[in-house]
Amino acid sequence: MARESFDKEIQFLRMLVLTSGAYNRQQYADRLGISIHTFDKTIKRLKEIVNAVHQQLPEEQSKEFAETIRYSYLESSDPMLLFLFRAKSLKETESQRFSLLLAAMHEKPLTAMELLDLCCGSMPAELSLPDEKTIRGDLKYLEQVGVIKKEPGTRPFRYRIYNDFVRELSYDELLDLYDFIDIMANTQVPSVQGYLLRDGLKKHIARGQAEYNQIDPFLYKYHYYSRILDEAHLFTLLGAIRNRRSISFLYFSPKKETSYAAKNTNPLFERDTEGMQETTLPLKVVYDHQYGRWYLLGNHARHGIKKYRLEGITQISEEESVAEAFYEAKKTELEQRTAHSWLIDTGKPVTVRVRFFHPGHGIHNFVRERVLLQGQWGAIVEESDDSFVYEIEVNGTIEIKPWIRSFGSSCEVLAPMRLRQEMIAEWKEIKAYYESV
């Protein structure tokens, strides 16, 4: 898989969703830091992926890629990142080889040499033939991910498809399992592996039922594409955290005019990029449910604790590992700095006091329930018949402000005075939008 190309296509999909096709080709290319020629090749490749994924649709129902995202809501509810995983997670030769191996082992257990002979006799003429080392590496990988199982016995070992779990379930149990996976993949993070499991189970159910025509009972519409797109980086970062390894990457701040730059491979055509080359020790990954964003918190050699939005990270590579004592010390420092963070803010602690008003007599008090549910470690310190006062100590007020604002006229900021003045100014600005024309 070409990591650079994967980054480029992720940024391309993100812009296509956010702008709904409002940019022309030149604006897209400028924003991505690529040429128009590269832009055309990218969108052609993405259209090919979509056509391959939806090849079962009648021709009259097929849509152009941009139109699918802009207008077909139910079809665009399928996360765009899955197109990239299906098309680019394996090389073409690996895809062909794995298909042959799994099909052969589905019939009966086979040895590595038997599988080698089968591959050499069945691989397309335009693809290179594998050797014994390649086949054994494939079998080791498939065994590690739980697709196949080594049969007990002496050498030479035989391998078979490992699908015991789904084979023991009845048709109704398989449908219940499918519905559960579908709900969890659409409501929990991370999700990509859940979608791949869901699609695999759906194909298994369809194979076992000649008249299978199951309609999905749940339909989801995605509003936060960054949540899914940025999962491409998630497991790389989690692996670096687990192994205490520093990482290096090219970072594009959300304030930058470009969000991607082609990797320079020829020094004659090297050009400056607007991204920053960063090296940091990743300590924690945080997901913001309110905005659908992923954040990386790490330790920078010069600047200490630093925060990055995953949507701006490209070209990740792992560096040297650090001592366990050093890593634990930096992790403890991060926990202390974010102990009072509403999300990831590391500013100075401030006490916020907000008066919330009850919705009215005889009306279910949904305001109080929501504050108790979402208010984290804050507490209700005063309460009367018509209102209650909520108090919390947080690192700065930037992250808690949207939450307070979402209550509208059901709340009033009491302290600190600076936050109160900011809220007054914002509501005056909103009021001005609705003045009579």
Tab-separated table of C-alpha atoms in Angstrom:
chain	number	residue	atom	x	y	z
A	1	MET	CA	0.000	0.000	0.000
A	2	ALA	CA	1.351	3.413	-0.961
A	3	ARG	CA	1.124	5.405	2.244
A	4	GLU	CA	1.527	8.769	0.512
A	5	SER	CA	-1.264	8.018	-1.950
A	6	PHE	CA	-3.488	6.856	0.900
A	7	ASP	CA	-2.957	10.184	2.692
A	8	LYS	CA	-3.734	12.084	-0.495
A	9	GLU	CA	-6.986	10.249	-1.094
A	10	ILE	CA	-8.094	10.697	2.513
A	11	GLN	CA	-7.604	14.461	2.237
A	12	PHE	CA	-9.327	14.418	-1.149
A	13	LEU	CA	-12.395	12.640	0.278
A	14	ARG	CA	-12.509	15.011	3.254
A	15	MET	CA	-12.544	18.086	1.025
A	16	LEU	CA	-15.091	16.574	-1.337
A	17	VAL	CA	-17.481	15.948	1.556
A	18	LEU	CA	-16.945	19.295	3.283
A	19	THR	CA	-17.288	21.387	0.120
A	20	SER	CA	-20.020	19.265	-1.549
A	21	GLY	CA	-18.344	19.724	-4.929
A	22	ALA	CA	-18.199	23.538	-4.668
A	23	TYR	CA	-14.526	23.750	-5.722
A	24	ASN	CA	-13.326	23.539	-9.304
A	25	ARG	CA	-10.373	21.373	-10.333
A	26	GLN	CA	-7.788	24.114	-9.884
A	27	GLN	CA	-9.061	25.037	-6.405
A	28	TYR	CA	-8.965	21.387	-5.330
A	29	ALA	CA	-5.427	20.980	-6.649
A	30	ASP	CA	-4.228	24.176	-4.927
A	31	ARG	CA	-5.823	23.174	-1.631
A	32	LEU	CA	-4.230	19.722	-1.779
A	33	GLY	CA	-0.839	20.970	-2.950
A	34	ILE	CA	-0.864	18.784	-6.066
A	35	SER	CA	-1.050	19.317	-9.826
A	36	ILE	CA	-4.283	19.174	-11.820
A	37	HIS	CA	-2.915	16.063	-13.549
A	38	THR	CA	-2.520	14.318	-10.186
A	39	PHE	CA	-5.992	15.527	-9.176
A	40	ASP	CA	-7.501	13.954	-12.314
A	41	LYS	CA	-5.703	10.656	-11.685
A	42	THR	CA	-6.933	10.614	-8.073
A	43	ILE	CA	-10.596	11.178	-8.885
A	44	LYS	CA	-10.399	8.611	-11.703
A	45	ARG	CA	-9.005	6.062	-9.253
A	46	LEU	CA	-11.713	6.813	-6.675
A	47	LYS	CA	-14.440	6.433	-9.295
A	48	GLU	CA	-12.994	3.055	-10.248
A	49	ILE	CA	-13.147	1.995	-6.596
A	50	VAL	CA	-16.775	3.110	-6.254
A	51	ASN	CA	-17.743	1.293	-9.450
A	52	ALA	CA	-16.047	-1.876	-8.196
A	53	VAL	CA	-17.794	-1.685	-4.820
A	54	HIS	CA	-21.219	-0.981	-6.342
A	55	GLN	CA	-20.839	-3.175	-9.418
A	56	GLN	CA	-23.966	-5.105	-8.411
A	57	LEU	CA	-26.161	-2.039	-9.073
A	58	PRO	CA	-28.046	-1.741	-12.379
A	59	GLU	CA	-26.372	0.622	-14.830
A	60	GLU	CA	-29.202	3.166	-14.642
A	61	GLN	CA	-28.693	3.420	-10.853
A	62	SER	CA	-24.961	4.098	-11.010
A	63	LYS	CA	-23.833	7.626	-10.083
A	64	GLU	CA	-20.774	9.740	-10.452
A	65	PHE	CA	-18.569	9.821	-7.376
A	66	ALA	CA	-19.200	13.442	-6.348
A	67	GLU	CA	-22.946	13.102	-6.995
A	68	THR	CA	-23.110	10.028	-4.759
A	69	ILE	CA	-21.804	12.051	-1.826
A	70	ARG	CA	-23.853	15.147	-2.564
A	71	TYR	CA	-27.261	13.690	-3.291
A	72	SER	CA	-27.621	9.998	-2.436
A	73	TYR	CA	-27.890	10.152	1.334
A	74	LEU	CA	-28.393	6.469	2.080
A	75	GLU	CA	-25.542	5.372	-0.203
A	76	SER	CA	-23.219	8.026	1.227
A	77	SER	CA	-23.953	6.709	4.728
A	78	ASP	CA	-21.441	3.944	3.975
A	79	PRO	CA	-18.152	5.393	5.288
A	80	MET	CA	-15.896	6.577	2.482
A	81	LEU	CA	-12.766	5.216	4.161
A	82	LEU	CA	-13.891	1.667	3.433
A	83	PHE	CA	-13.416	2.302	-0.285
A	84	LEU	CA	-9.743	3.022	0.370
A	85	PHE	CA	-9.259	0.022	2.640
A	86	ARG	CA	-10.817	-2.304	0.079
A	87	ALA	CA	-8.802	-0.928	-2.817
A	88	LYS	CA	-5.413	-0.133	-1.309
A	89	SER	CA	-4.858	-2.265	1.794
A	90	LEU	CA	-3.485	-5.069	-0.424
A	91	LYS	CA	-1.389	-5.062	-3.559
A	92	GLU	CA	-3.005	-6.626	-6.625
A	93	THR	CA	-0.729	-9.679	-6.453
A	94	GLU	CA	-1.561	-10.146	-2.731
A	95	SER	CA	-5.282	-9.848	-3.402
A	96	GLN	CA	-5.140	-12.491	-6.139
A	97	ARG	CA	-2.962	-14.794	-4.061
A	98	PHE	CA	-5.055	-14.536	-0.895
A	99	SER	CA	-8.227	-15.242	-2.863
A	100	LEU	CA	-6.699	-18.417	-4.317
A	101	LEU	CA	-5.357	-19.573	-0.937
A	102	LEU	CA	-8.629	-19.040	0.924
A	103	ALA	CA	-10.718	-20.659	-1.812
A	104	ALA	CA	-8.456	-23.727	-1.769
A	105	MET	CA	-8.437	-24.068	2.029
A	106	HIS	CA	-12.219	-23.709	2.112
A	107	GLU	CA	-12.520	-27.093	0.420
A	108	LYS	CA	-10.062	-29.024	2.597
A	109	PRO	CA	-6.922	-28.514	4.780
A	110	LEU	CA	-3.755	-28.118	2.698
A	111	THR	CA	0.002	-27.855	3.308
A	112	ALA	CA	2.147	-24.890	2.298
A	113	MET	CA	3.682	-26.802	-0.632
A	114	GLU	CA	0.262	-27.882	-1.906
A	115	LEU	CA	-0.888	-24.272	-1.766
A	116	LEU	CA	2.278	-23.159	-3.579
A	117	ASP	CA	1.602	-25.593	-6.420
A	118	LEU	CA	-2.001	-24.425	-6.613
A	119	CYS	CA	-0.999	-20.737	-6.769
A	120	CYS	CA	1.625	-21.334	-9.433
A	121	GLY	CA	-0.935	-23.151	-11.549
A	122	SER	CA	-3.765	-20.639	-11.101
A	123	MET	CA	-2.169	-17.179	-10.958
A	124	PRO	CA	-2.881	-14.936	-13.997
A	125	ALA	CA	-0.060	-14.868	-16.534
A	126	GLU	CA	0.590	-11.132	-16.109
A	127	LEU	CA	1.325	-11.514	-12.357
A	128	SER	CA	4.600	-12.836	-10.917
A	129	LEU	CA	4.532	-16.310	-9.369
A	130	PRO	CA	5.119	-16.647	-5.597
A	131	ASP	CA	7.866	-18.709	-3.977
A	132	GLU	CA	7.690	-20.905	-0.858
A	133	LYS	CA	8.816	-18.091	1.456
A	134	THR	CA	6.014	-15.829	0.174
A	135	ILE	CA	3.345	-18.507	0.696
A	136	ARG	CA	4.552	-19.279	4.219
A	137	GLY	CA	4.516	-15.538	5.009
A	138	ASP	CA	0.951	-15.325	3.713
A	139	LEU	CA	-0.105	-18.276	5.870
A	140	LYS	CA	1.515	-16.745	8.943
A	141	TYR	CA	-0.297	-13.448	8.348
A	142	LEU	CA	-3.671	-15.125	7.747
A	143	GLU	CA	-3.203	-17.199	10.918
A	144	GLN	CA	-2.328	-14.108	12.963
A	145	VAL	CA	-5.480	-12.245	11.882
A	146	GLY	CA	-7.637	-15.308	12.641
A	147	VAL	CA	-8.697	-16.197	9.098
A	148	ILE	CA	-7.131	-19.666	9.001
A	149	LYS	CA	-6.145	-22.261	11.597
A	150	LYS	CA	-3.287	-24.751	11.739
A	151	GLU	CA	-4.525	-28.328	12.054
A	152	PRO	CA	-3.043	-30.391	14.934
A	153	GLY	CA	-0.461	-32.962	13.902
A	154	THR	CA	3.132	-33.308	12.783
A	155	ARG	CA	4.918	-31.689	9.846
A	156	PRO	CA	4.049	-30.833	7.200
A	157	PHE	CA	1.332	-28.732	8.854
A	158	ARG	CA	-2.044	-28.358	7.198
A	159	TYR	CA	-4.125	-25.180	7.255
A	160	ARG	CA	-7.890	-24.692	6.967
A	161	ILE	CA	-10.400	-21.856	6.998
A	162	TYR	CA	-11.209	-20.852	10.572
A	163	ASN	CA	-14.929	-20.096	10.473
A	164	ASP	CA	-16.093	-22.398	13.267
A	165	PHE	CA	-17.937	-19.629	15.099
A	166	VAL	CA	-20.304	-18.555	12.324
A	167	ARG	CA	-20.859	-22.138	11.149
A	168	GLU	CA	-22.256	-23.074	14.574
A	169	LEU	CA	-24.850	-20.283	14.548
A	170	SER	CA	-28.337	-20.643	13.109
A	171	TYR	CA	-29.683	-18.310	10.433
A	172	ASP	CA	-31.634	-16.235	12.968
A	173	GLU	CA	-28.595	-16.037	15.253
A	174	LEU	CA	-26.475	-14.821	12.338
A	175	LEU	CA	-29.019	-12.064	11.609
A	176	ASP	CA	-28.994	-11.002	15.275
A	177	LEU	CA	-25.195	-10.935	15.233
A	178	TYR	CA	-25.200	-8.881	12.023
A	179	ASP	CA	-27.615	-6.321	13.529
A	180	PHE	CA	-25.464	-6.036	16.675
A	181	ILE	CA	-22.253	-5.491	14.678
A	182	ASP	CA	-24.039	-2.945	12.471
A	183	ILE	CA	-25.215	-0.919	15.478
A	184	MET	CA	-21.841	-1.028	17.263
A	185	ALA	CA	-19.853	-0.097	14.145
A	186	ASN	CA	-22.068	2.927	13.517
A	187	THR	CA	-22.194	4.172	17.110
A	188	GLN	CA	-18.820	3.298	18.643
A	189	VAL	CA	-15.229	4.263	17.873
A	190	PRO	CA	-13.116	3.002	16.246
A	191	SER	CA	-15.405	1.613	13.547
A	192	VAL	CA	-13.561	0.483	10.410
A	193	GLN	CA	-12.879	-3.083	11.577
A	194	GLY	CA	-16.526	-3.371	12.588
A	195	TYR	CA	-17.637	-2.401	9.083
A	196	LEU	CA	-15.303	-4.931	7.507
A	197	LEU	CA	-16.632	-7.614	9.891
A	198	ARG	CA	-20.218	-6.601	9.075
A	199	ASP	CA	-19.642	-6.835	5.325
A	200	GLY	CA	-17.930	-10.214	5.643
A	201	LEU	CA	-20.790	-11.573	7.741
A	202	LYS	CA	-23.340	-10.234	5.249
A	203	LYS	CA	-21.626	-12.111	2.413
A	204	HIS	CA	-21.530	-15.278	4.543
A	205	ILE	CA	-25.285	-15.047	5.218
A	206	ALA	CA	-26.002	-14.444	1.532
A	207	ARG	CA	-23.937	-17.488	0.506
A	208	GLY	CA	-25.842	-19.734	2.900
A	209	GLN	CA	-29.296	-18.582	1.820
A	210	ALA	CA	-30.223	-19.011	-1.843
A	211	GLU	CA	-33.174	-16.629	-1.454
A	212	TYR	CA	-31.386	-14.140	0.793
A	213	ASN	CA	-32.869	-10.685	0.339
A	214	GLN	CA	-32.318	-9.116	3.750
A	215	ILE	CA	-33.001	-5.385	4.004
A	216	ASP	CA	-30.814	-3.595	6.537
A	217	PRO	CA	-33.099	-2.676	9.465
A	218	PHE	CA	-30.942	0.300	10.464
A	219	LEU	CA	-29.790	3.164	8.250
A	220	TYR	CA	-27.220	5.751	9.365
A	221	LYS	CA	-26.212	9.070	7.893
A	222	TYR	CA	-22.704	10.324	8.620
A	223	HIS	CA	-22.137	13.959	9.477
A	224	TYR	CA	-18.565	13.634	10.792
A	225	TYR	CA	-16.437	12.130	8.032
A	226	SER	CA	-13.222	12.994	9.875
A	227	ARG	CA	-14.158	10.365	12.449
A	228	ILE	CA	-13.940	7.594	9.867
A	229	LEU	CA	-11.257	9.009	7.590
A	230	ASP	CA	-8.783	9.579	10.415
A	231	GLU	CA	-9.039	5.976	11.606
A	232	ALA	CA	-6.459	5.210	8.908
A	233	HIS	CA	-3.865	6.749	11.240
A	234	LEU	CA	-5.377	5.536	14.499
A	235	PHE	CA	-3.891	2.061	14.737
A	236	THR	CA	-0.452	3.256	13.630
A	237	LEU	CA	-0.521	5.745	16.510
A	238	LEU	CA	-1.854	3.218	19.014
A	239	GLY	CA	0.915	0.822	17.988
A	240	ALA	CA	3.535	3.547	18.535
A	241	ILE	CA	2.056	4.302	21.965
A	242	ARG	CA	2.074	0.628	22.889
A	243	ASN	CA	5.735	0.261	21.821
A	244	ARG	CA	6.776	3.668	23.271
A	245	ARG	CA	8.082	4.800	19.878
A	246	SER	CA	8.445	8.365	18.671
A	247	ILE	CA	6.872	9.212	15.326
A	248	SER	CA	7.717	11.642	12.553
A	249	PHE	CA	5.093	13.176	10.261
A	250	LEU	CA	4.271	16.137	8.062
A	251	TYR	CA	1.615	18.230	9.801
A	252	PHE	CA	-0.835	20.686	8.255
A	253	SER	CA	-2.507	22.954	10.792
A	254	PRO	CA	-6.261	23.578	10.260
A	255	LYS	CA	-5.318	27.244	9.767
A	256	LYS	CA	-3.119	26.419	6.765
A	257	GLU	CA	-4.416	27.018	3.257
A	258	THR	CA	-3.287	23.580	2.098
A	259	SER	CA	-4.017	20.200	3.658
A	260	TYR	CA	-1.609	17.939	1.777
A	261	ALA	CA	1.657	18.001	-0.167
A	262	ALA	CA	3.110	15.404	-2.494
A	263	LYS	CA	6.118	13.594	-1.059
A	264	ASN	CA	9.325	14.847	-2.666
A	265	THR	CA	11.191	11.945	-4.236
A	266	ASN	CA	13.203	13.786	-6.883
A	267	PRO	CA	15.517	16.529	-5.504
A	268	LEU	CA	15.441	18.304	-8.912
A	269	PHE	CA	11.731	18.970	-8.451
A	270	GLU	CA	11.768	19.509	-4.705
A	271	ARG	CA	9.558	22.346	-3.545
A	272	ASP	CA	8.657	23.918	-0.246
A	273	THR	CA	5.508	22.728	1.476
A	274	GLU	CA	3.338	24.591	3.938
A	275	GLY	CA	3.349	21.634	6.302
A	276	MET	CA	5.608	21.323	9.339
A	277	GLN	CA	7.865	18.316	9.837
A	278	GLU	CA	7.178	17.156	13.385
A	279	THR	CA	8.739	14.528	15.627
A	280	THR	CA	6.899	13.693	18.835
A	281	LEU	CA	6.403	10.913	21.358
A	282	PRO	CA	2.694	9.978	21.180
A	283	LEU	CA	1.083	9.615	24.609
A	284	LYS	CA	-2.674	9.620	24.077
A	285	VAL	CA	-5.346	9.716	21.356
A	286	VAL	CA	-8.606	11.524	22.191
A	287	TYR	CA	-11.888	11.558	20.273
A	288	ASP	CA	-14.138	14.632	20.462
A	289	HIS	CA	-17.748	13.419	20.135
A	290	GLN	CA	-19.094	16.954	19.771
A	291	TYR	CA	-17.191	17.758	16.580
A	292	GLY	CA	-16.269	14.262	15.406
A	293	ARG	CA	-12.501	14.933	15.583
A	294	TRP	CA	-9.524	12.868	16.658
A	295	TYR	CA	-6.607	14.476	18.550
A	296	LEU	CA	-3.082	13.258	19.227
A	297	LEU	CA	-1.399	14.381	22.446
A	298	GLY	CA	2.356	13.887	22.543
A	299	ASN	CA	5.618	15.078	24.035
A	300	HIS	CA	7.755	17.316	21.824
A	301	ALA	CA	11.468	17.492	22.609
A	302	ARG	CA	11.464	21.326	22.609
A	303	HIS	CA	7.886	22.358	23.319
A	304	GLY	CA	6.783	19.718	25.834
A	305	ILE	CA	3.128	18.617	25.621
A	306	LYS	CA	1.740	19.299	22.120
A	307	LYS	CA	-1.659	18.645	20.538
A	308	TYR	CA	-2.367	17.746	16.916
A	309	ARG	CA	-5.568	17.150	14.962
A	310	LEU	CA	-5.322	13.842	13.147
A	311	GLU	CA	-6.854	15.324	10.016
A	312	GLY	CA	-3.644	17.330	9.496
A	313	ILE	CA	-1.224	14.411	9.943
A	314	THR	CA	0.331	12.859	6.813
A	315	GLN	CA	3.334	10.656	5.962
A	316	ILE	CA	3.698	9.015	9.393
A	317	SER	CA	6.847	7.014	10.085
A	318	GLU	CA	8.018	5.383	13.311
A	319	GLU	CA	11.273	6.428	14.974
A	320	GLU	CA	13.321	5.094	17.883
A	321	SER	CA	11.689	3.800	21.055
A	322	VAL	CA	12.260	5.493	24.432
A	323	ALA	CA	12.979	4.097	27.888
A	324	GLU	CA	9.959	2.953	29.880
A	325	ALA	CA	10.787	5.265	32.826
A	326	PHE	CA	10.962	8.308	30.528
A	327	TYR	CA	7.694	7.385	28.843
A	328	GLU	CA	5.858	6.891	32.146
A	329	ALA	CA	7.145	10.238	33.420
A	330	LYS	CA	5.823	12.059	30.342
A	331	LYS	CA	2.516	10.200	30.556
A	332	THR	CA	2.128	11.219	34.212
A	333	GLU	CA	2.899	14.815	33.275
A	334	LEU	CA	0.190	14.711	30.601
A	335	GLU	CA	-2.367	13.293	33.044
A	336	GLN	CA	-1.594	16.059	35.522
A	337	ARG	CA	-1.839	18.768	32.847
A	338	THR	CA	-5.188	17.473	31.571
A	339	ALA	CA	-6.737	16.490	34.915
A	340	HIS	CA	-9.219	19.401	34.644
A	341	SER	CA	-9.510	19.510	30.851
A	342	TRP	CA	-13.024	19.509	29.462
A	343	LEU	CA	-11.381	17.742	26.510
A	344	ILE	CA	-7.643	18.374	25.942
A	345	ASP	CA	-7.071	21.987	27.070
A	346	THR	CA	-3.898	22.475	29.145
A	347	GLY	CA	-4.526	26.120	30.115
A	348	LYS	CA	-4.836	27.581	33.610
A	349	PRO	CA	-7.671	26.195	35.787
A	350	VAL	CA	-10.731	28.420	36.165
A	351	THR	CA	-14.006	27.911	38.049
A	352	VAL	CA	-17.111	28.155	35.877
A	353	ARG	CA	-20.525	28.820	37.450
A	354	VAL	CA	-23.676	28.528	35.353
A	355	ARG	CA	-27.321	28.938	36.334
A	356	PHE	CA	-29.620	26.529	34.515
A	357	PHE	CA	-33.363	27.125	34.423
A	358	HIS	CA	-35.940	24.359	34.814
A	359	PRO	CA	-38.149	23.923	31.716
A	360	GLY	CA	-41.327	24.647	33.720
A	361	HIS	CA	-43.801	23.071	36.113
A	362	GLY	CA	-45.244	19.790	34.930
A	363	ILE	CA	-42.575	19.412	32.224
A	364	HIS	CA	-39.966	16.657	32.427
A	365	ASN	CA	-36.727	18.267	33.663
A	366	PHE	CA	-34.560	17.276	30.694
A	367	VAL	CA	-32.188	20.224	31.381
A	368	ARG	CA	-31.125	18.880	34.780
A	369	GLU	CA	-30.808	15.340	33.418
A	370	ARG	CA	-28.563	16.502	30.576
A	371	VAL	CA	-26.319	18.528	32.900
A	372	LEU	CA	-25.905	15.542	35.233
A	373	LEU	CA	-25.218	13.240	32.257
A	374	GLN	CA	-22.757	15.436	30.348
A	375	GLY	CA	-21.366	17.679	33.084
A	376	GLN	CA	-18.356	15.426	33.787
A	377	TRP	CA	-16.963	16.108	37.282
A	378	GLY	CA	-18.978	19.309	37.838
A	379	ALA	CA	-21.619	19.450	40.549
A	380	ILE	CA	-24.913	21.184	41.330
A	381	VAL	CA	-24.171	23.477	44.285
A	382	GLU	CA	-27.478	25.348	44.598
A	383	GLU	CA	-31.038	24.527	43.603
A	384	SER	CA	-34.404	26.264	43.795
A	385	ASP	CA	-37.875	25.739	42.339
A	386	ASP	CA	-37.054	27.429	39.033
A	387	SER	CA	-33.265	26.949	38.590
A	388	PHE	CA	-30.042	25.367	39.813
A	389	VAL	CA	-26.382	26.439	39.817
A	390	TYR	CA	-23.771	24.160	38.289
A	391	GLU	CA	-20.080	24.599	39.126
A	392	ILE	CA	-16.955	23.044	37.608
A	393	GLU	CA	-13.198	23.738	37.534
A	394	VAL	CA	-11.748	23.416	34.024
A	395	ASN	CA	-8.549	24.273	32.166
A	396	GLY	CA	-9.729	27.366	30.321
A	397	THR	CA	-13.204	28.089	28.951
A	398	ILE	CA	-12.721	27.516	25.197
A	399	GLU	CA	-13.763	23.856	25.189
A	400	ILE	CA	-16.712	24.127	27.601
A	401	LYS	CA	-18.213	27.179	25.864
A	402	PRO	CA	-19.922	25.283	22.976
A	403	TRP	CA	-21.562	22.952	25.496
A	404	ILE	CA	-22.917	25.887	27.509
A	405	ARG	CA	-24.031	27.659	24.337
A	406	SER	CA	-25.991	24.593	23.232
A	407	PHE	CA	-28.465	25.142	26.108
A	408	GLY	CA	-29.569	28.451	24.572
A	409	SER	CA	-31.854	30.501	26.841
A	410	SER	CA	-32.007	27.708	29.421
A	411	CYS	CA	-28.808	28.870	31.108
A	412	GLU	CA	-26.920	31.982	32.278
A	413	VAL	CA	-23.167	32.201	32.877
A	414	LEU	CA	-22.429	33.665	36.330
A	415	ALA	CA	-18.636	33.325	36.441
A	416	PRO	CA	-15.987	33.998	35.376
A	417	MET	CA	-16.914	37.508	34.246
A	418	ARG	CA	-14.806	37.214	31.066
A	419	LEU	CA	-16.775	34.180	29.886
A	420	ARG	CA	-20.033	35.945	30.743
A	421	GLN	CA	-19.056	38.953	28.620
A	422	GLU	CA	-18.028	36.680	25.732
A	423	MET	CA	-21.408	34.924	25.833
A	424	ILE	CA	-23.270	38.255	25.910
A	425	ALA	CA	-21.321	39.472	22.871
A	426	GLU	CA	-22.019	36.240	20.960
A	427	TRP	CA	-25.755	36.331	21.645
A	428	LYS	CA	-25.917	40.000	20.626
A	429	GLU	CA	-24.228	39.066	17.363
A	430	ILE	CA	-26.715	36.253	16.794
A	431	LYS	CA	-29.618	38.587	17.618
A	432	ALA	CA	-28.366	41.056	15.024
A	433	TYR	CA	-28.650	38.359	12.347
A	434	TYR	CA	-32.423	38.245	12.954
A	435	GLU	CA	-33.103	41.996	12.908
A	436	SER	CA	-35.901	43.121	10.618
A	437	VAL	CA	-34.752	43.873	7.074
